[in-house]
């Protein structure tokens, strides 16, 4: 027997329902096969394979408990799946459970069976289920190695299988008894003419009720079992009248007489009928009565009839339980041959019944006035399940007197040329699914709207915090602009004085140029002397050298002003909705230039930038994060200290460390550090939103922000951003 495989360890409600439906049809087929063929061994193998598959186990067995007089309890295996040593371990594994009649449930948690069990050293899930017959344990079902523990669901789920196993064992034992009885009856027929005493001895030797009816004298001879199975003492005297008038219900007597008459008059080869007989305590015992005329007179009239009464109460109860189980299913169930012939039908218990099963039995389902799409899908499903498919499911709609309804049909094979269809009304489920779909769409739209609103408010909050930060940097901005503007203005004033001197000197040279005529040598000499004196007095060489320095300083000041204004524009510009590739080191440099005036009077900033690939980000938002962290670091330093900024690549992340030598934070402050509106600053000096905005920005970038701090030992913020491979 092959071992089924499964990766699941738990059964959903839908899987449990599907498994129950499969189990129902399989049990129906087992009963049908047993009635048709009577061979129990392949049926046990079918049941075991079904249980192993439906419970997702990997091994199992079905064994019969045998109590031989004067010997210990033993087990006879009727079916086994991937358990080669099951028979050897059965007494140790199931002995106590058989004695008590209770299930044995072993989980994989270490609560294993007794030390004699094959699983004692290495516990695995195991489920052992004893089943009874007439109050006595007659067999056990074992299942093991399920990927997940067995729970109480399987105890209820497998009860119909246990009943069927008990019925099969009972039927097998009854078949063996009937064989012995048949042999005894044949022997009785051979010896009936020899001795009445020998006949009674033969009757007493069988476990079935045997009887011999002398039609001429109406005398009835029975064995002791005939009486004891009805609760009477075997010493009583029986008669046909007592049997028919006191032991059988009137509604059964008429059918008994009719069938017996048909046989005695030669219309049937033998008498056979299941009927009831009243037990001494008042309850009904179902018996299978078989009889045959063994002697006739010359005119063919019956002289003697010999028969058996076989107690089939347990089988009848099992059939009634199975029928009750089927009737408890609320869905419509019908069996069809592949050609469409209806073999059986159970109406739905949830909808009004507009027809009787007799209107369908024996009729061709495909010729009935049903929706074309239903017949097309049903034909295709039947064809597939009668070939190789284990289950076919399709949905259809039908216009009913109470409106248009939706149905689901599940078709499973129940024979080589037939299938069983289970039809369920799913209109309520479809309506609920549609309502849930609409609710889901509404919820998703609300979530999208809330997300857009949240992003808008977050952007406003970030912009507001950015403006608040710019307010803090107003003095820095004024200083950073006024400083280069001041020395540019001073340089321009100084250059004006230098230009006056140069203009005077140029005038002298122009006058000297006009006096270069031959007759004006004395005047030229005088002008040259004046120019020399002016050049020496004004230190013209130094003036020219200083002019170069002044021009260089002026150029540097204008460049600083332009860079600062560009950094300011970069820092405060509105963020677009699309991320960009940016260099984290350059973003830190821009931020440092923006907050330089806040830092330079109390902090020594030390940089350790490593080579970094580009990061896909929103640059102005990262500038906001770095500015908040740097300003916080500066404010944490009371007099003079250091700020260390380090950047490195670690695996697939860009990491920035900002460490200060400030006063540090307590554990209580660390716990609430990123809580909105939480601040340790005095009233009016902080909003408490800076670090919460930093946390939101880094989360938006799918990164992480971490902090390490200790009172008196400074604080380190670590920002981790995912790298892009572009």
CSV table of N, CA, C and O in Angstrom, one decimal, residues 190-281:
chain,number,residue,atom,x,y,z
A,190,UNK,N,-28.4,-34.7,5.9
A,190,UNK,CA,-28.0,-36.0,5.5
A,190,UNK,C,-28.4,-37.0,6.6
A,190,UNK,O,-28.7,-38.2,6.4
A,191,UNK,N,-28.4,-36.5,7.9
A,191,UNK,CA,-28.7,-37.4,9.0
A,191,UNK,C,-30.1,-37.3,9.6
A,191,UNK,O,-30.4,-38.0,10.5
A,192,UNK,N,-30.9,-36.4,9.0
A,192,UNK,CA,-32.2,-36.1,9.6
A,192,UNK,C,-33.1,-37.4,9.6
A,192,UNK,O,-33.9,-37.6,10.5
A,193,UNK,N,-32.9,-38.2,8.6
A,193,UNK,CA,-33.7,-39.4,8.6
A,193,UNK,C,-33.2,-40.5,9.5
A,193,UNK,O,-33.9,-41.5,9.7
A,194,UNK,N,-32.0,-40.4,10.0
A,194,UNK,CA,-31.4,-41.4,10.8
A,194,UNK,C,-31.8,-41.4,12.3
A,194,UNK,O,-32.1,-42.4,12.9
A,195,UNK,N,-31.7,-40.2,12.8
A,195,UNK,CA,-32.0,-40.1,14.3
A,195,UNK,C,-32.4,-38.7,14.7
A,195,UNK,O,-31.7,-37.7,14.4
A,196,UNK,N,-33.5,-38.6,15.4
A,196,UNK,CA,-33.9,-37.3,15.9
A,196,UNK,C,-32.9,-36.7,17.0
A,196,UNK,O,-32.6,-35.5,17.1
A,197,UNK,N,-32.3,-37.7,17.7
A,197,UNK,CA,-31.4,-37.3,18.7
A,197,UNK,C,-30.1,-36.7,18.1
A,197,UNK,O,-29.5,-35.7,18.6
A,198,UNK,N,-29.7,-37.3,17.0
A,198,UNK,CA,-28.5,-36.8,16.3
A,198,UNK,C,-28.8,-35.4,15.7
A,198,UNK,O,-28.0,-34.5,15.7
A,199,UNK,N,-30.1,-35.2,15.3
A,199,UNK,CA,-30.5,-33.9,14.7
A,199,UNK,C,-30.4,-32.8,15.8
A,199,UNK,O,-29.8,-31.8,15.6
A,200,UNK,N,-30.9,-33.1,17.0
A,200,UNK,CA,-30.8,-32.2,18.1
A,200,UNK,C,-29.4,-31.8,18.5
A,200,UNK,O,-29.0,-30.7,18.8
A,201,UNK,N,-28.5,-32.9,18.5
A,201,UNK,CA,-27.1,-32.6,18.8
A,201,UNK,C,-26.5,-31.7,17.8
A,201,UNK,O,-25.7,-30.8,18.1
A,202,UNK,N,-26.8,-31.9,16.5
A,202,UNK,CA,-26.3,-31.0,15.5
A,202,UNK,C,-26.8,-29.6,15.6
A,202,UNK,O,-26.1,-28.6,15.4
A,203,UNK,N,-28.1,-29.5,16.0
A,203,UNK,CA,-28.7,-28.2,16.1
A,203,UNK,C,-28.0,-27.4,17.3
A,203,UNK,O,-27.7,-26.2,17.2
A,204,UNK,N,-27.7,-28.2,18.4
A,204,UNK,CA,-27.1,-27.5,19.5
A,204,UNK,C,-25.6,-27.1,19.3
A,204,UNK,O,-25.1,-26.4,20.1
A,205,UNK,N,-25.0,-27.7,18.3
A,205,UNK,CA,-23.6,-27.4,18.1
A,205,UNK,C,-23.3,-26.1,17.3
A,205,UNK,O,-22.2,-25.7,17.2
A,206,UNK,N,-24.3,-25.5,16.8
A,206,UNK,CA,-24.1,-24.2,16.0
A,206,UNK,C,-24.5,-23.0,16.9
A,206,UNK,O,-25.3,-23.1,17.8
A,207,UNK,N,-23.9,-21.9,16.5
A,207,UNK,CA,-24.2,-20.6,17.3
A,207,UNK,C,-25.4,-19.9,16.7
A,207,UNK,O,-25.9,-19.0,17.4
A,208,UNK,N,-25.9,-20.3,15.6
A,208,UNK,CA,-27.1,-19.7,15.0
A,208,UNK,C,-28.3,-20.4,15.5
A,208,UNK,O,-28.2,-21.6,15.9
A,209,UNK,N,-29.5,-19.8,15.4
A,209,UNK,CA,-30.7,-20.5,15.7
A,209,UNK,C,-31.1,-21.4,14.6
A,209,UNK,O,-31.4,-20.9,13.5
A,210,UNK,N,-31.1,-22.7,14.8
A,210,UNK,CA,-31.5,-23.6,13.8
A,210,UNK,C,-32.9,-24.2,14.1
A,210,UNK,O,-33.2,-24.5,15.3
A,211,UNK,N,-33.7,-24.4,13.1
A,211,UNK,CA,-35.0,-25.0,13.4
A,211,UNK,C,-35.4,-26.0,12.3
A,211,UNK,O,-35.0,-25.9,11.2
A,212,UNK,N,-36.3,-26.9,12.7
A,212,UNK,CA,-36.8,-28.0,11.8
A,212,UNK,C,-38.3,-28.0,12.0
A,212,UNK,O,-38.8,-28.3,13.1
A,213,UNK,N,-39.0,-27.7,10.9
A,213,UNK,CA,-40.5,-27.7,11.0
A,213,UNK,C,-41.1,-28.9,10.3
A,213,UNK,O,-40.8,-29.1,9.1
A,214,UNK,N,-41.8,-29.7,11.0
A,214,UNK,CA,-42.5,-30.8,10.4
A,214,UNK,C,-43.9,-30.3,10.0
A,214,UNK,O,-44.8,-30.0,10.9
A,215,UNK,N,-44.1,-30.1,8.7
A,215,UNK,CA,-45.3,-29.4,8.2
A,215,UNK,C,-46.5,-30.3,8.5
A,215,UNK,O,-47.6,-29.7,8.8
A,216,UNK,N,-46.4,-31.6,8.5
A,216,UNK,CA,-47.6,-32.4,8.7
A,216,UNK,C,-48.1,-32.3,10.1
A,216,UNK,O,-49.3,-32.2,10.4
A,217,UNK,N,-47.2,-32.3,11.1
A,217,UNK,CA,-47.6,-32.3,12.5
A,217,UNK,C,-47.5,-30.9,13.1
A,217,UNK,O,-47.9,-30.7,14.3
A,218,UNK,N,-47.0,-30.0,12.3
A,218,UNK,CA,-46.8,-28.6,12.8
A,218,UNK,C,-45.8,-28.5,14.0
A,218,UNK,O,-45.8,-27.5,14.7
A,219,UNK,N,-45.0,-29.5,14.2
A,219,UNK,CA,-44.1,-29.6,15.3
A,219,UNK,C,-42.8,-28.8,14.9
A,219,UNK,O,-42.3,-29.0,13.8
A,220,UNK,N,-42.3,-28.0,15.8
A,220,UNK,CA,-41.1,-27.2,15.5
A,220,UNK,C,-40.0,-27.6,16.5
A,220,UNK,O,-40.2,-27.7,17.7
A,221,UNK,N,-38.9,-28.0,15.9
A,221,UNK,CA,-37.7,-28.4,16.7
A,221,UNK,C,-36.6,-27.4,16.5
A,221,UNK,O,-36.2,-27.0,15.4
A,222,UNK,N,-36.1,-26.8,17.6
A,222,UNK,CA,-35.1,-25.8,17.6
A,222,UNK,C,-33.9,-26.1,18.4
A,222,UNK,O,-34.0,-27.0,19.3
A,223,UNK,N,-32.8,-25.5,18.2
A,223,UNK,CA,-31.6,-25.7,19.0
A,223,UNK,C,-31.6,-24.7,20.1
A,223,UNK,O,-32.4,-23.7,20.2
A,224,UNK,N,-30.6,-24.8,21.1
A,224,UNK,CA,-30.6,-23.9,22.2
A,224,UNK,C,-30.3,-22.5,21.9
A,224,UNK,O,-30.8,-21.5,22.5
A,225,UNK,N,-29.5,-22.3,20.8
A,225,UNK,CA,-29.2,-20.9,20.4
A,225,UNK,C,-30.4,-20.2,19.9
A,225,UNK,O,-30.5,-18.9,20.1
A,226,UNK,N,-31.4,-20.9,19.3
A,226,UNK,CA,-32.6,-20.2,18.9
A,226,UNK,C,-33.3,-19.5,20.0
A,226,UNK,O,-33.9,-18.4,19.9
A,227,UNK,N,-33.3,-20.2,21.2
A,227,UNK,CA,-33.9,-19.6,22.4
A,227,UNK,C,-33.0,-18.5,23.1
A,227,UNK,O,-33.5,-17.5,23.5
A,228,UNK,N,-31.7,-18.8,23.2
A,228,UNK,CA,-30.9,-18.0,24.0
A,228,UNK,C,-30.7,-16.6,23.4
A,228,UNK,O,-30.5,-15.6,24.1
A,229,UNK,N,-30.7,-16.5,22.0
A,229,UNK,CA,-30.5,-15.2,21.4
A,229,UNK,C,-31.7,-14.3,21.6
A,229,UNK,O,-31.7,-13.1,21.4
A,230,UNK,N,-32.9,-15.0,22.1
A,230,UNK,CA,-34.1,-14.2,22.4
A,230,UNK,C,-34.2,-14.0,24.0
A,230,UNK,O,-35.2,-13.5,24.4
A,231,UNK,N,-33.2,-14.5,24.7
A,231,UNK,CA,-33.2,-14.3,26.1
A,231,UNK,C,-34.0,-15.4,26.9
A,231,UNK,O,-34.2,-15.2,28.1
A,232,UNK,N,-34.4,-16.5,26.3
A,232,UNK,CA,-35.2,-17.5,26.9
A,232,UNK,C,-34.3,-18.7,27.3
A,232,UNK,O,-33.2,-18.9,26.8
A,233,UNK,N,-34.8,-19.5,28.2
A,233,UNK,CA,-34.1,-20.7,28.6
A,233,UNK,C,-34.2,-21.7,27.5
A,233,UNK,O,-35.3,-21.9,26.8
A,234,UNK,N,-33.1,-22.5,27.2
A,234,UNK,CA,-33.2,-23.4,26.1
A,234,UNK,C,-34.0,-24.6,26.3
A,234,UNK,O,-34.2,-25.5,25.4
A,235,UNK,N,-34.6,-24.7,27.5
A,235,UNK,CA,-35.5,-25.9,27.8
A,235,UNK,C,-36.9,-25.7,27.4
A,235,UNK,O,-37.7,-26.7,27.5
A,236,UNK,N,-37.3,-24.5,26.9
A,236,UNK,CA,-38.7,-24.3,26.5
A,236,UNK,C,-39.0,-25.1,25.2
A,236,UNK,O,-38.2,-25.5,24.5
A,237,UNK,N,-40.4,-25.2,25.1
A,237,UNK,CA,-40.9,-25.9,23.9
A,237,UNK,C,-41.4,-24.9,22.9
A,237,UNK,O,-42.1,-24.0,23.2
A,238,UNK,N,-41.0,-25.0,21.6
A,238,UNK,CA,-41.3,-24.1,20.6
A,238,UNK,C,-42.4,-24.6,19.7
A,238,UNK,O,-42.6,-25.9,19.6
A,239,UNK,N,-43.2,-23.7,19.1
A,239,UNK,CA,-44.2,-24.1,18.1
A,239,UNK,C,-44.3,-23.0,17.1
A,239,UNK,O,-44.0,-21.8,17.3
A,240,UNK,N,-44.8,-23.3,15.9
A,240,UNK,CA,-45.0,-22.3,14.8
A,240,UNK,C,-45.9,-21.2,15.3
A,240,UNK,O,-45.7,-20.0,15.1
A,241,UNK,N,-47.0,-21.6,16.0
A,241,UNK,CA,-48.0,-20.6,16.5
A,241,UNK,C,-47.4,-19.7,17.5
A,241,UNK,O,-47.6,-18.4,17.4
A,242,UNK,N,-46.6,-20.2,18.4
A,242,UNK,CA,-45.9,-19.3,19.4
A,242,UNK,C,-45.0,-18.4,18.7
A,242,UNK,O,-44.9,-17.2,19.0
A,243,UNK,N,-44.3,-18.9,17.7
A,243,UNK,CA,-43.3,-18.0,16.9
A,243,UNK,C,-44.1,-16.9,16.3
A,243,UNK,O,-43.7,-15.7,16.4
A,244,UNK,N,-45.1,-17.2,15.5
A,244,UNK,CA,-45.7,-16.2,14.7
A,244,UNK,C,-46.6,-15.3,15.5
A,244,UNK,O,-46.8,-14.1,15.2
A,245,UNK,N,-47.3,-15.8,16.5
A,245,UNK,CA,-48.2,-15.0,17.3
A,245,UNK,C,-47.6,-14.2,18.4
A,245,UNK,O,-48.1,-13.1,18.8
A,246,UNK,N,-46.6,-14.7,19.0
A,246,UNK,CA,-46.0,-14.0,20.2
A,246,UNK,C,-44.6,-13.4,20.0
A,246,UNK,O,-44.2,-12.5,20.7
A,247,UNK,N,-43.9,-13.9,19.1
A,247,UNK,CA,-42.5,-13.5,18.9
A,247,UNK,C,-42.3,-12.5,17.7
A,247,UNK,O,-41.4,-11.7,17.7
A,248,UNK,N,-43.2,-12.5,16.8
A,248,UNK,CA,-43.1,-11.6,15.6
A,248,UNK,C,-44.2,-10.6,15.6
A,248,UNK,O,-45.3,-10.9,15.9
A,249,UNK,N,-43.8,-9.3,15.2
A,249,UNK,CA,-44.8,-8.3,15.1
A,249,UNK,C,-45.8,-8.6,13.9
A,249,UNK,O,-45.4,-9.2,12.9
A,250,UNK,N,-47.1,-8.2,14.0
A,250,UNK,CA,-48.1,-8.5,13.0
A,250,UNK,C,-47.7,-8.0,11.6
A,250,UNK,O,-47.9,-8.7,10.6
A,251,UNK,N,-47.0,-6.9,11.6
A,251,UNK,CA,-46.7,-6.3,10.2
A,251,UNK,C,-45.6,-7.2,9.6
A,251,UNK,O,-45.4,-7.1,8.3
A,252,UNK,N,-44.8,-8.0,10.3
A,252,UNK,CA,-43.8,-8.8,9.7
A,252,UNK,C,-44.3,-10.2,9.4
A,252,UNK,O,-43.8,-10.9,8.5
A,253,UNK,N,-45.4,-10.6,10.1
A,253,UNK,CA,-45.9,-12.0,9.9
A,253,UNK,C,-46.5,-12.2,8.5
A,253,UNK,O,-46.3,-13.2,7.9
A,254,UNK,N,-47.2,-11.1,8.0
A,254,UNK,CA,-47.7,-11.2,6.7
A,254,UNK,C,-46.7,-11.5,5.6
A,254,UNK,O,-46.8,-12.3,4.7
A,255,UNK,N,-45.5,-10.7,5.7
A,255,UNK,CA,-44.5,-10.9,4.7
A,255,UNK,C,-43.8,-12.2,4.9
A,255,UNK,O,-43.4,-12.9,3.9
A,256,UNK,N,-43.7,-12.7,6.2
A,256,UNK,CA,-43.1,-14.0,6.4
A,256,UNK,C,-43.9,-15.1,5.7
A,256,UNK,O,-43.4,-16.0,5.0
A,257,UNK,N,-45.2,-15.0,5.9
A,257,UNK,CA,-46.1,-16.0,5.4
A,257,UNK,C,-46.1,-16.0,3.8
A,257,UNK,O,-46.1,-17.0,3.2
A,258,UNK,N,-46.1,-14.8,3.3
A,258,UNK,CA,-46.1,-14.6,1.8
A,258,UNK,C,-44.8,-15.3,1.2
A,258,UNK,O,-44.9,-16.1,0.3
A,259,UNK,N,-43.7,-15.0,1.8
A,259,UNK,CA,-42.4,-15.5,1.2
A,259,UNK,C,-42.3,-17.0,1.5
A,259,UNK,O,-41.8,-17.7,0.6
A,260,UNK,N,-42.7,-17.5,2.6
A,260,UNK,CA,-42.7,-18.9,2.9
A,260,UNK,C,-43.6,-19.7,1.9
A,260,UNK,O,-43.2,-20.7,1.4
A,261,UNK,N,-44.8,-19.1,1.7
A,261,UNK,CA,-45.7,-19.7,0.7
A,261,UNK,C,-45.1,-19.8,-0.7
A,261,UNK,O,-45.2,-20.8,-1.4
A,262,UNK,N,-44.5,-18.7,-1.1
A,262,UNK,CA,-43.8,-18.7,-2.4
A,262,UNK,C,-42.8,-19.8,-2.5
A,262,UNK,O,-42.7,-20.4,-3.6
A,263,UNK,N,-42.0,-20.0,-1.5
A,263,UNK,CA,-41.0,-21.0,-1.5
A,263,UNK,C,-41.6,-22.4,-1.5
A,263,UNK,O,-41.2,-23.3,-2.3
A,264,UNK,N,-42.5,-22.6,-0.6
A,264,UNK,CA,-43.1,-24.0,-0.4
A,264,UNK,C,-43.9,-24.4,-1.7
A,264,UNK,O,-44.0,-25.6,-2.0
A,265,UNK,N,-44.4,-23.4,-2.4
A,265,UNK,CA,-45.1,-23.7,-3.7
A,265,UNK,C,-44.2,-23.7,-4.9
A,265,UNK,O,-44.6,-23.8,-6.0
A,266,UNK,N,-42.9,-23.6,-4.6
A,266,UNK,CA,-41.9,-23.7,-5.7
A,266,UNK,C,-41.6,-22.5,-6.5
A,266,UNK,O,-40.9,-22.6,-7.6
A,267,UNK,N,-42.1,-21.3,-6.1
A,267,UNK,CA,-41.9,-20.1,-6.9
A,267,UNK,C,-40.5,-19.5,-6.6
A,267,UNK,O,-40.0,-18.7,-7.4
A,268,UNK,N,-39.9,-19.8,-5.5
A,268,UNK,CA,-38.6,-19.3,-5.2
A,268,UNK,C,-37.7,-20.4,-4.7
A,268,UNK,O,-38.2,-21.4,-4.2
A,269,UNK,N,-36.4,-20.4,-5.0
A,269,UNK,CA,-35.5,-21.5,-4.6
A,269,UNK,C,-35.4,-21.7,-3.1
A,269,UNK,O,-35.1,-22.8,-2.7
A,270,UNK,N,-35.5,-20.6,-2.3
A,270,UNK,CA,-35.4,-20.8,-0.9
A,270,UNK,C,-36.1,-19.6,-0.2
A,270,UNK,O,-36.5,-18.6,-0.9
A,271,UNK,N,-36.4,-19.7,1.1
A,271,UNK,CA,-37.0,-18.6,1.8
A,271,UNK,C,-35.9,-17.8,2.4
A,271,UNK,O,-34.9,-18.3,3.1
A,272,UNK,N,-35.9,-16.5,2.3
A,272,UNK,CA,-34.9,-15.6,2.9
A,272,UNK,C,-35.6,-14.3,3.2
A,272,UNK,O,-36.2,-13.6,2.4
A,273,UNK,N,-35.5,-13.8,4.5
A,273,UNK,CA,-36.1,-12.5,4.9
A,273,UNK,C,-35.5,-12.1,6.2
A,273,UNK,O,-35.2,-12.9,7.1
A,274,UNK,N,-35.2,-10.8,6.3
A,274,UNK,CA,-34.8,-10.1,7.6
A,274,UNK,C,-36.1,-9.7,8.2
A,274,UNK,O,-36.9,-8.9,7.6
A,275,UNK,N,-36.3,-10.1,9.5
A,275,UNK,CA,-37.5,-9.7,10.2
A,275,UNK,C,-37.2,-9.6,11.7
A,275,UNK,O,-36.1,-9.9,12.1
A,276,UNK,N,-38.2,-9.1,12.4
A,276,UNK,CA,-38.0,-8.9,13.9
A,276,UNK,C,-38.5,-10.0,14.7
A,276,UNK,O,-39.6,-10.6,14.3
A,277,UNK,N,-37.9,-10.3,15.8
A,277,UNK,CA,-38.4,-11.2,16.8
A,277,UNK,C,-38.3,-10.5,18.2
A,277,UNK,O,-37.2,-9.9,18.5
A,278,UNK,N,-39.3,-10.7,19.0
A,278,UNK,CA,-39.3,-10.0,20.3
A,278,UNK,C,-38.4,-10.7,21.3
A,278,UNK,O,-38.5,-11.9,21.6
A,279,UNK,N,-37.5,-10.0,21.9
A,279,UNK,CA,-36.6,-10.5,23.0
A,279,UNK,C,-37.5,-10.6,24.3
A,279,UNK,O,-38.5,-10.0,24.4
A,280,UNK,N,-37.0,-11.4,25.2
A,280,UNK,CA,-37.7,-11.7,26.4
A,280,UNK,C,-37.9,-10.3,27.2
A,280,UNK,O,-39.0,-10.1,27.8
A,281,UNK,N,-36.9,-9.4,27.1
A,281,UNK,CA,-37.1,-8.2,27.9
A,281,UNK,C,-37.9,-7.1,27.1
A,281,UNK,O,-38.0,-6.0,27.6
